[in-house]
């Protein structure tokens, strides 16, 4: 009886210790290594030794699906320079924690080596000459490829090959690229006099139809007849357009056929016949037949699918060639995707639905057809420092209402400091979103294929209290020559900032809008504040356009202290009511500046659904304390490092650094407020612009014409949680910390080495391929932090290191051990007793 008491006490204390361990949590922190070049998937290999890595996703999936599984603090690292094919098992309810996230990243080799490529392609070989078309080769997939149900892309030597299409696409001209609809189209049939092929030629073929400015419809031809007497071809198709979609009867809208052997007539074009699983193509070189050039098919819809998971990190990875999206997250939280590259996904780079408290940071996206980043139903997500370009540029491949570089549907979303360019539809697109922030982004060359959109576009009656501030947007020239337009419409309508379809109570502050083809600022019903914006625009539409869509909907917006510079003789402001209810147009204008390139006699306005001169406009009584800024046709000149450029009156600085712009000899410049004069240079603050006008005075000074870039305003620590003083949004998020001194990316126009100047004489082309230099950063987890909105918080360095208290062997958390030690000491004393 004497010894039972200590044993009972020891048992009690031991249970207390075990309970404490359970409550604190067990952190294993195991690192798994994978190399496709030197790895081995033998089950006797644990994958935990970098000198003896495993080889493939198949082995990784056994770890995920079976024993031991993935736990908080685990790392899965892929060797740099290697390529991995296939799909990783669904990460369902896989949980890291704030201190120990589960991380997928890279290892090995010098830091300047390529990121590991996680590919959605399947490598094929065995093409043989075919008689199906002139110069064709074909490959019928063997039975072990039966899992392939469709093919969205073919890559030869890593380059995407074009779908076969008729007529062919010539990007250098706007004529001959499409057939046109004649007569009155409907939802199931079209007619055309553009082609003379015999009846039945195009039956069963995919057709892409452009019914209006913002949609592309994909259908399959069910019947084709040709009447040689009238030269009319008639087509019926199924499935018809989406419900609620109508075809504009006023447009001679274009269409073309795709993915058929009859349309293959150029090198690289291909088609896929699903019934026989046969690929037919005209090879771009003979190496396709000799199997010396790698041929890949986009077959895997994604690499990672996450559902119900949290605290998962993806860092320093390259995703390529998926038939859908690279990373899909559903009903997750605290996801971090940083310093990754995404390219040539058929649809989306990153797709989030129902994701909360997550961050997408410093990634590069290019060459996908739906969106670089798409989110639906998300909350408290930060999208920052990403480069998104060349999205949805293949005419006809834009899903309905899609094709924007960044598409967001959610609340409390921050989209900040991104470089967004060459987008098939909108640059940054929000729909039915509340309390979001769009800040310090550089968005240019949007609406390259679909129109009636903008660089920054906010849509829907549930879009409330959105803030758009300190962005630089526009630069739509030159317009695309192949933009899938009807023959009667020569230029697309693409705007600067567009609040559409009853969005309300939004704030548009301190933005620069320049060289847009459509209106600079456009609203479609609602109550908004537009303040302190510089707009140099007005080529096809007025600079400001306010539209009342329905009766009894009041447009009560306020326009305060905006500077409007007209680049054409169109009105400065147009107020238009579709129901001609002029009493509902109640916008007010305070301290506006109207600068006119065409002289004092052409200050035009449109209100009450009729044109007005300046005096008539002022008689309405809603424009108070305005000023006029007549430049009498003088244009300003700014010099960069290599040449003198004639510009559209605005110098921009889309970076977080001070920029000093040199002024060429011969003139003294003032800005639109007549401040100055500037003799040799002007200084631009981060994400700011300046409208410069020569005062005609000769400058006697000899100036140094080198455009210089100053150091960042300060070097601070960036932390990523969700806070913004400008929008009063604050919450705990999937946070990470980045300590750095500089940031660079070869694919991003957010460089800090030269001033970006809009030039009416220069032209740009879309980037169809891109490489991303790794940003030097240290990423650590934290449960809450603050993402500074100051211009100084942009710096990053160049050698990535991951620091999350991880080890390569199985250990317990140090804090847990320290906490348990007193209990173990008590147990030891009792046992000795």
XYZ file of C-alpha atoms in Angstrom, residues 3 12 62 122 152 202 246 424 454 460 489 498 615 629 800 821:
16
model
C 4.142 2.229 -2.931
C -1.561 11.362 -12.781
C 1.965 8.268 -51.192
C 2.483 15.019 -70.998
C -6.027 22.395 -74.729
C -18.055 22.980 -91.628
C -28.188 38.716 -76.874
C -7.542 40.650 -73.374
C -11.155 49.537 -68.517
C -22.237 45.314 -59.889
C -15.679 49.541 -85.787
C -14.869 52.431 -64.964
C -21.279 79.252 -70.601
C -5.729 75.983 -68.423
C 15.699 33.453 -51.031
C 10.260 19.984 -18.403
